Structure formats: structure tokens, C-alpha cells
Amino acid sequence: MKTAEKQGIFKEKNRIFTENLDSCKGLKVYNEKLVKHKGREFRSWNPYRSKLAAAILNGLNIEIKSNSKILYLGAATGTTVSHISDIVKDGSVYSVESSPVAVKKLIELSEKRKNIIPILGDANHPDRYSFLVPVVDLIYQDISQRNQAGIFISNIARYLKRSSNSILMVKARSIDVALKPNKAYNLVCSELENSGLKIKDKIDLKPYEKDHAAVIISN
Ligand SMILES: C[S@@+](CC[C@H](N)C(=O)[O-])C[C@H]1O[C@@H](n2cnc3c(N)ncnc32)[C@H](O)[C@@H]1O
């Protein structure tokens, strides 16, 4: 396998991979492919299962250092969290999720992946997890709620380091089913700008995810 590495993300043609953590060799998280190459093990990152993979394949250009601290809102059972955990092998992924069933899976994942900190919580109330979460280098949010921009803004105000980037996955239909997706994305972007954030990029997730866009901001 020929790979070109960019900040922990490996590309081969139109496929991307992360390198499996040493503590997880041979272990899959969601039935992804494991590929061995020169004594290293890589996990294929499925853009149909992870909006972050879709955004990267569609041109997302963002730096995630191996020692970064990430606040992840809407962690679900850890599909995307697990790839971020591979990338930030010397950092941490503070993973907030409101479903107790999903958090049970996150806890199991964190037993092998020590850089995942599972948090059962409601991202509408950032102060409630402040005893666990420090100031972070990046916030990633994937929560399909009408007030997704408001949740993102309040968490950025509480946790994001100054002059840092963050990523919001916007689901157009959660904003307003009657609106064309682009209008919904623009509404969200206006709300973010009105709160003082700068929009750095907006990436449609087609063909991997319909009516979704990644919005990249800096504070
Ligand atoms: C689209 S799924 C996330 C998928 C996940 N990001 C991935 O790529 O593997 C959205 C998740 O957000 C969670 N969620 C919804 N509202 C939330 C809230 N207010 N606080 C925290 N999590 C929430 C849901 O339970 C669901 O698991």
C-alpha cells in the first residue's frame, strides 16, 4: 500500500485511513477494513459512515496535531471518535453524548483507547461537564438538532482556545425541512458570524451524505 500522510491521515487513491493505536492492533470498531503495511496497521475510514471522512475527501484542510485536545459533541457509539482517537494518539477526545445506550459503547471503546473520555451529557449545557473538559484545541460537533448553531456557539465560548478552528456538521433538514439545503447552511453561517465567529470554509458532503455540509470556523 502506498500512502501519503497528512497529520495522521493516510491517503491511497480515493480512500483514507488512520493508523490503528498500538493498544488496538487487530481490533475493528465498526467493521472497517484493517490493512497491514510494513509492520503498521491502518483502519479504512468510511465516508458513508463518518461525515468527517466525507469532508476530508471533499477537500477539508484542517490541522489536527497528535497531541491535540478535542471536544467532540454528538459522539454516538464512537465511529468517528475512534478515527480521531487514532490521529490524536498523544492527546484526548472528550466525547459528549446524550444517549446512555451509545455512551455504554463509548465506555467499552475507552477501555482500549485510553485517549477517549466518554461523557454522558447534554451539549446544551456546557457547564455541566466542565469538571471533565479543559480548554481544547478543536471542537467537532455532529448533532442533528434545530439549535445546532446555538449549541456550537456556547461550547466554543466555554472551551475553545483563542484563535483556533472548529468544525460543525450541519444537517439542513434539522434547521428547516422546507428550506433548500444551501439556504439552511447560510442561515447557520449567519448565526455563527453574528456571534463573532469567522467562517473559514463550507464543504458540501455530497455524494457521501445528502443535505449535509461541514462548516469550518475560527474564533
Ligand atoms: C448523527 S449522530 C452522530 C454520529 C457520530 N458523530 C459519528 O460520526 O459516529 C448524532 C448524535 O448526537 C446525539 N445528540 C443529540 N442531541 C444531543 C445533545 N443535546 N447533547 C449530546 N448529544 C446529543 C445523538 O444521541 C446522536 O448519537
Tab-separated table of C-alpha atoms and ligand atoms in Angstrom:
chain	number	residue	atom	x	y	z
A	1	MET	CA	0.000	0.000	0.000
A	2	LYS	CA	1.417	3.400	-0.984
A	3	THR	CA	0.333	6.120	1.408
A	4	ALA	CA	0.751	9.858	1.694
A	5	GLU	CA	0.458	11.014	5.285
A	6	LYS	CA	-1.059	14.312	6.306
A	7	GLN	CA	-1.367	14.901	10.035
A	8	GLY	CA	-2.223	11.296	10.858
A	9	ILE	CA	-4.482	10.827	7.837
A	10	PHE	CA	-3.220	8.463	5.136
A	11	LYS	CA	-4.468	8.529	1.560
A	12	GLU	CA	-4.402	5.890	-1.122
A	13	LYS	CA	-6.151	6.962	-4.320
A	14	ASN	CA	-9.641	7.978	-3.167
A	15	ARG	CA	-9.548	6.121	0.148
A	16	ILE	CA	-8.386	7.386	3.524
A	17	PHE	CA	-7.055	5.589	6.583
A	18	THR	CA	-5.879	6.263	10.102
A	19	GLU	CA	-3.167	4.250	11.826
A	20	ASN	CA	-4.591	1.951	14.483
A	21	LEU	CA	-3.379	2.632	18.028
A	22	ASP	CA	-0.818	0.128	19.302
A	23	SER	CA	-3.232	-0.873	22.086
A	24	CYS	CA	-5.878	-1.787	19.471
A	25	LYS	CA	-3.906	-3.868	16.946
A	26	GLY	CA	-6.237	-6.350	15.228
A	27	LEU	CA	-9.353	-4.675	16.622
A	28	LYS	CA	-12.117	-3.131	14.490
A	29	VAL	CA	-14.655	-0.582	15.740
A	30	TYR	CA	-17.380	-0.713	13.058
A	31	ASN	CA	-16.338	-3.482	10.679
A	32	GLU	CA	-13.872	-1.244	8.862
A	33	LYS	CA	-11.048	-2.853	6.857
A	34	LEU	CA	-7.675	-3.334	8.557
A	35	VAL	CA	-4.669	-3.070	6.245
A	36	LYS	CA	-1.164	-4.099	7.310
A	37	HIS	CA	1.808	-2.326	5.729
A	38	LYS	CA	5.453	-2.659	6.797
A	39	GLY	CA	4.585	-3.691	10.344
A	40	ARG	CA	1.991	-0.941	10.771
A	41	GLU	CA	-1.791	-1.348	10.811
A	42	PHE	CA	-4.204	1.070	9.162
A	43	ARG	CA	-8.003	1.336	9.537
A	44	SER	CA	-10.025	2.336	6.461
A	45	TRP	CA	-12.167	5.398	7.167
A	46	ASN	CA	-15.589	5.075	5.561
A	47	PRO	CA	-17.020	8.400	4.249
A	48	TYR	CA	-20.510	6.870	4.167
A	49	ARG	CA	-20.275	6.178	7.910
A	50	SER	CA	-18.341	9.275	9.023
A	51	LYS	CA	-19.066	12.866	7.964
A	52	LEU	CA	-15.523	13.870	8.904
A	53	ALA	CA	-14.139	11.351	6.387
A	54	ALA	CA	-16.601	12.694	3.787
A	55	ALA	CA	-15.436	16.266	4.450
A	56	ILE	CA	-11.749	15.269	4.188
A	57	LEU	CA	-12.351	13.507	0.862
A	58	ASN	CA	-14.201	16.630	-0.323
A	59	GLY	CA	-11.241	18.885	0.480
A	60	LEU	CA	-11.355	19.725	4.203
A	61	ASN	CA	-7.960	21.089	5.144
A	62	ILE	CA	-7.512	21.304	8.890
A	63	GLU	CA	-4.597	20.601	11.177
A	64	ILE	CA	-5.097	18.092	13.968
A	65	LYS	CA	-1.835	17.534	15.850
A	66	SER	CA	-1.099	14.217	17.527
A	67	ASN	CA	-1.220	15.860	20.972
A	68	SER	CA	-4.411	17.886	20.370
A	69	LYS	CA	-7.273	18.026	22.828
A	70	ILE	CA	-10.610	17.682	21.021
A	71	LEU	CA	-14.124	18.257	22.336
A	72	TYR	CA	-16.499	16.047	20.340
A	73	LEU	CA	-20.232	16.809	20.668
A	74	GLY	CA	-22.630	14.078	19.495
A	75	ALA	CA	-20.184	11.184	19.792
A	76	ALA	CA	-22.801	8.406	19.277
A	77	THR	CA	-21.149	4.958	19.546
A	78	GLY	CA	-17.719	6.254	18.538
A	79	THR	CA	-17.321	5.563	14.804
A	80	THR	CA	-15.724	8.944	14.008
A	81	VAL	CA	-14.391	9.357	17.559
A	82	SER	CA	-12.293	6.208	17.043
A	83	HIS	CA	-10.534	7.684	13.981
A	84	ILE	CA	-9.880	10.953	15.825
A	85	SER	CA	-8.512	8.829	18.671
A	86	ASP	CA	-6.028	7.304	16.157
A	87	ILE	CA	-4.982	10.797	14.979
A	88	VAL	CA	-4.562	12.368	18.442
A	89	LYS	CA	-2.611	9.428	19.834
A	90	ASP	CA	-0.865	11.662	22.409
A	91	GLY	CA	-3.926	13.867	23.029
A	92	SER	CA	-7.524	13.381	24.176
A	93	VAL	CA	-11.040	13.193	22.708
A	94	TYR	CA	-13.619	14.446	25.226
A	95	SER	CA	-16.685	12.706	23.790
A	96	VAL	CA	-20.097	14.061	24.837
A	97	GLU	CA	-23.194	12.032	24.027
A	98	SER	CA	-26.742	12.250	25.438
A	99	SER	CA	-27.838	8.658	24.771
A	100	PRO	CA	-26.980	6.296	27.661
A	101	VAL	CA	-27.080	3.300	25.268
A	102	ALA	CA	-24.498	4.904	22.965
A	103	VAL	CA	-22.336	6.004	25.916
A	104	LYS	CA	-22.160	2.383	27.105
A	105	LYS	CA	-20.405	1.568	23.793
A	106	LEU	CA	-18.152	4.618	24.165
A	107	ILE	CA	-17.123	3.414	27.621
A	108	GLU	CA	-16.222	-0.005	26.170
A	109	LEU	CA	-14.202	1.749	23.438
A	110	SER	CA	-12.380	3.896	26.005
A	111	GLU	CA	-11.188	0.782	27.849
A	112	LYS	CA	-8.875	0.013	24.881
A	113	ARG	CA	-8.467	3.607	23.674
A	114	LYS	CA	-7.229	5.484	26.712
A	115	ASN	CA	-7.364	8.883	24.963
A	116	ILE	CA	-11.196	8.752	24.723
A	117	ILE	CA	-13.008	10.326	27.663
A	118	PRO	CA	-16.689	9.315	27.402
A	119	ILE	CA	-19.144	11.837	28.870
A	120	LEU	CA	-22.868	11.205	29.267
A	121	GLY	CA	-24.196	14.735	28.896
A	122	ASP	CA	-26.353	17.254	27.079
A	123	ALA	CA	-24.313	19.595	24.871
A	124	ASN	CA	-26.943	22.297	25.504
A	125	HIS	CA	-25.405	22.658	28.975
A	126	PRO	CA	-21.619	23.010	28.564
A	127	ASP	CA	-21.090	23.994	32.212
A	128	ARG	CA	-22.306	20.583	33.361
A	129	TYR	CA	-19.190	18.811	32.018
A	130	SER	CA	-16.647	21.477	32.927
A	131	PHE	CA	-15.246	19.280	35.723
A	132	LEU	CA	-14.043	16.873	32.992
A	133	VAL	CA	-13.266	19.072	29.976
A	134	PRO	CA	-10.353	21.564	29.793
A	135	VAL	CA	-9.822	24.316	27.204
A	136	VAL	CA	-9.434	22.453	23.881
A	137	ASP	CA	-7.688	22.907	20.510
A	138	LEU	CA	-10.708	21.992	18.393
A	139	ILE	CA	-14.449	21.399	18.804
A	140	TYR	CA	-16.182	18.969	16.456
A	141	GLN	CA	-19.974	18.856	16.531
A	142	ASP	CA	-22.354	16.433	14.821
A	143	ILE	CA	-25.746	16.917	16.471
A	144	SER	CA	-28.871	16.914	14.288
A	145	GLN	CA	-30.886	19.456	16.300
A	146	ARG	CA	-32.625	22.625	15.193
A	147	ASN	CA	-30.493	24.691	17.613
A	148	GLN	CA	-27.193	23.099	16.453
A	149	ALA	CA	-25.575	26.517	15.837
A	150	GLY	CA	-26.521	27.721	19.340
A	151	ILE	CA	-25.058	24.572	20.931
A	152	PHE	CA	-21.824	25.054	18.933
A	153	ILE	CA	-21.533	28.756	19.882
A	154	SER	CA	-21.998	28.131	23.610
A	155	ASN	CA	-19.427	25.324	23.675
A	156	ILE	CA	-16.911	27.432	21.728
A	157	ALA	CA	-17.360	30.288	24.200
A	158	ARG	CA	-16.780	27.917	27.117
A	159	TYR	CA	-13.999	25.619	25.829
A	160	LEU	CA	-12.233	26.683	22.619
A	161	LYS	CA	-8.668	28.019	22.838
A	162	ARG	CA	-8.278	31.539	21.271
A	163	SER	CA	-7.529	31.682	17.512
A	164	SER	CA	-8.473	28.052	16.952
A	165	ASN	CA	-10.593	26.257	14.384
A	166	SER	CA	-13.691	24.135	14.860
A	167	ILE	CA	-15.975	22.039	12.684
A	168	LEU	CA	-19.777	21.969	12.661
A	169	MET	CA	-21.597	19.291	10.678
A	170	VAL	CA	-24.870	20.901	9.586
A	171	LYS	CA	-27.901	18.817	8.706
A	172	ALA	CA	-30.069	21.080	6.539
A	173	ARG	CA	-33.319	19.267	7.282
A	174	SER	CA	-32.870	19.749	11.039
A	175	ILE	CA	-32.771	23.523	10.506
A	176	ASP	CA	-35.946	23.711	8.393
A	177	VAL	CA	-37.326	20.903	6.206
A	178	ALA	CA	-38.968	23.476	3.917
A	179	LEU	CA	-35.683	25.276	3.122
A	180	LYS	CA	-33.311	24.420	0.264
A	181	PRO	CA	-30.095	22.985	1.851
A	182	ASN	CA	-27.949	25.974	0.777
A	183	LYS	CA	-30.362	28.429	2.445
A	184	ALA	CA	-30.246	26.360	5.638
A	185	TYR	CA	-26.406	26.377	5.592
A	186	ASN	CA	-26.425	30.165	5.042
A	187	LEU	CA	-28.799	30.654	7.998
A	188	VAL	CA	-26.428	28.699	10.232
A	189	CYS	CA	-23.392	30.614	8.905
A	190	SER	CA	-25.118	33.972	9.604
A	191	GLU	CA	-25.880	32.900	13.165
A	192	LEU	CA	-22.232	31.895	13.673
A	193	GLU	CA	-20.952	35.178	12.176
A	194	ASN	CA	-23.379	37.243	14.265
A	195	SER	CA	-21.858	35.665	17.364
A	196	GLY	CA	-18.388	36.879	16.275
A	197	LEU	CA	-17.040	33.692	14.669
A	198	LYS	CA	-15.296	33.725	11.271
A	199	ILE	CA	-16.386	31.250	8.596
A	200	LYS	CA	-13.259	29.751	7.009
A	201	ASP	CA	-14.890	27.198	4.721
A	202	LYS	CA	-18.125	25.392	3.923
A	203	ILE	CA	-17.933	21.934	2.345
A	204	ASP	CA	-20.892	20.010	0.926
A	205	LEU	CA	-20.753	16.330	1.883
A	206	LYS	CA	-22.273	15.013	-1.362
A	207	PRO	CA	-22.155	12.255	-2.621
A	208	TYR	CA	-21.436	10.594	0.737
A	209	GLU	CA	-24.134	12.349	2.796
A	210	LYS	CA	-27.188	14.079	1.363
A	211	ASP	CA	-28.172	17.590	2.563
A	212	HIS	CA	-25.216	17.958	4.939
A	213	ALA	CA	-22.327	20.426	4.980
A	214	ALA	CA	-19.234	20.884	7.120
A	215	VAL	CA	-18.781	24.474	8.309
A	216	ILE	CA	-15.275	25.359	9.488
A	217	ILE	CA	-14.911	28.382	11.765
A	218	SER	CA	-12.240	30.173	13.701
A	219	ASN	CA	-12.793	32.232	16.868
B	1	LIG	C1	-25.591	11.963	13.776
B	1	LIG	S1	-25.300	11.205	15.285
B	1	LIG	C2	-23.559	11.351	15.499
B	1	LIG	C3	-22.723	10.384	14.704
B	1	LIG	C4	-21.250	10.447	15.127
B	1	LIG	N1	-20.795	11.807	15.153
B	1	LIG	C5	-20.307	9.633	14.244
B	1	LIG	O1	-19.837	10.153	13.217
B	1	LIG	O2	-20.011	8.484	14.588
B	1	LIG	C6	-25.862	12.454	16.425
B	1	LIG	C7	-25.676	12.065	17.884
B	1	LIG	O3	-25.917	13.238	18.672
B	1	LIG	C8	-26.523	12.826	19.886
B	1	LIG	N2	-27.169	14.018	20.480
B	1	LIG	C9	-28.341	14.605	20.111
B	1	LIG	N3	-28.592	15.695	20.889
B	1	LIG	C10	-27.549	15.788	21.758
B	1	LIG	C11	-27.225	16.693	22.803
B	1	LIG	N4	-28.015	17.735	23.092
B	1	LIG	N5	-26.082	16.502	23.505
B	1	LIG	C12	-25.246	15.446	23.210
B	1	LIG	N6	-25.508	14.554	22.234
B	1	LIG	C13	-26.640	14.712	21.511
B	1	LIG	C14	-27.491	11.730	19.447
B	1	LIG	O4	-27.844	10.890	20.533
B	1	LIG	C15	-26.667	11.006	18.372
B	1	LIG	O5	-25.951	9.927	18.921
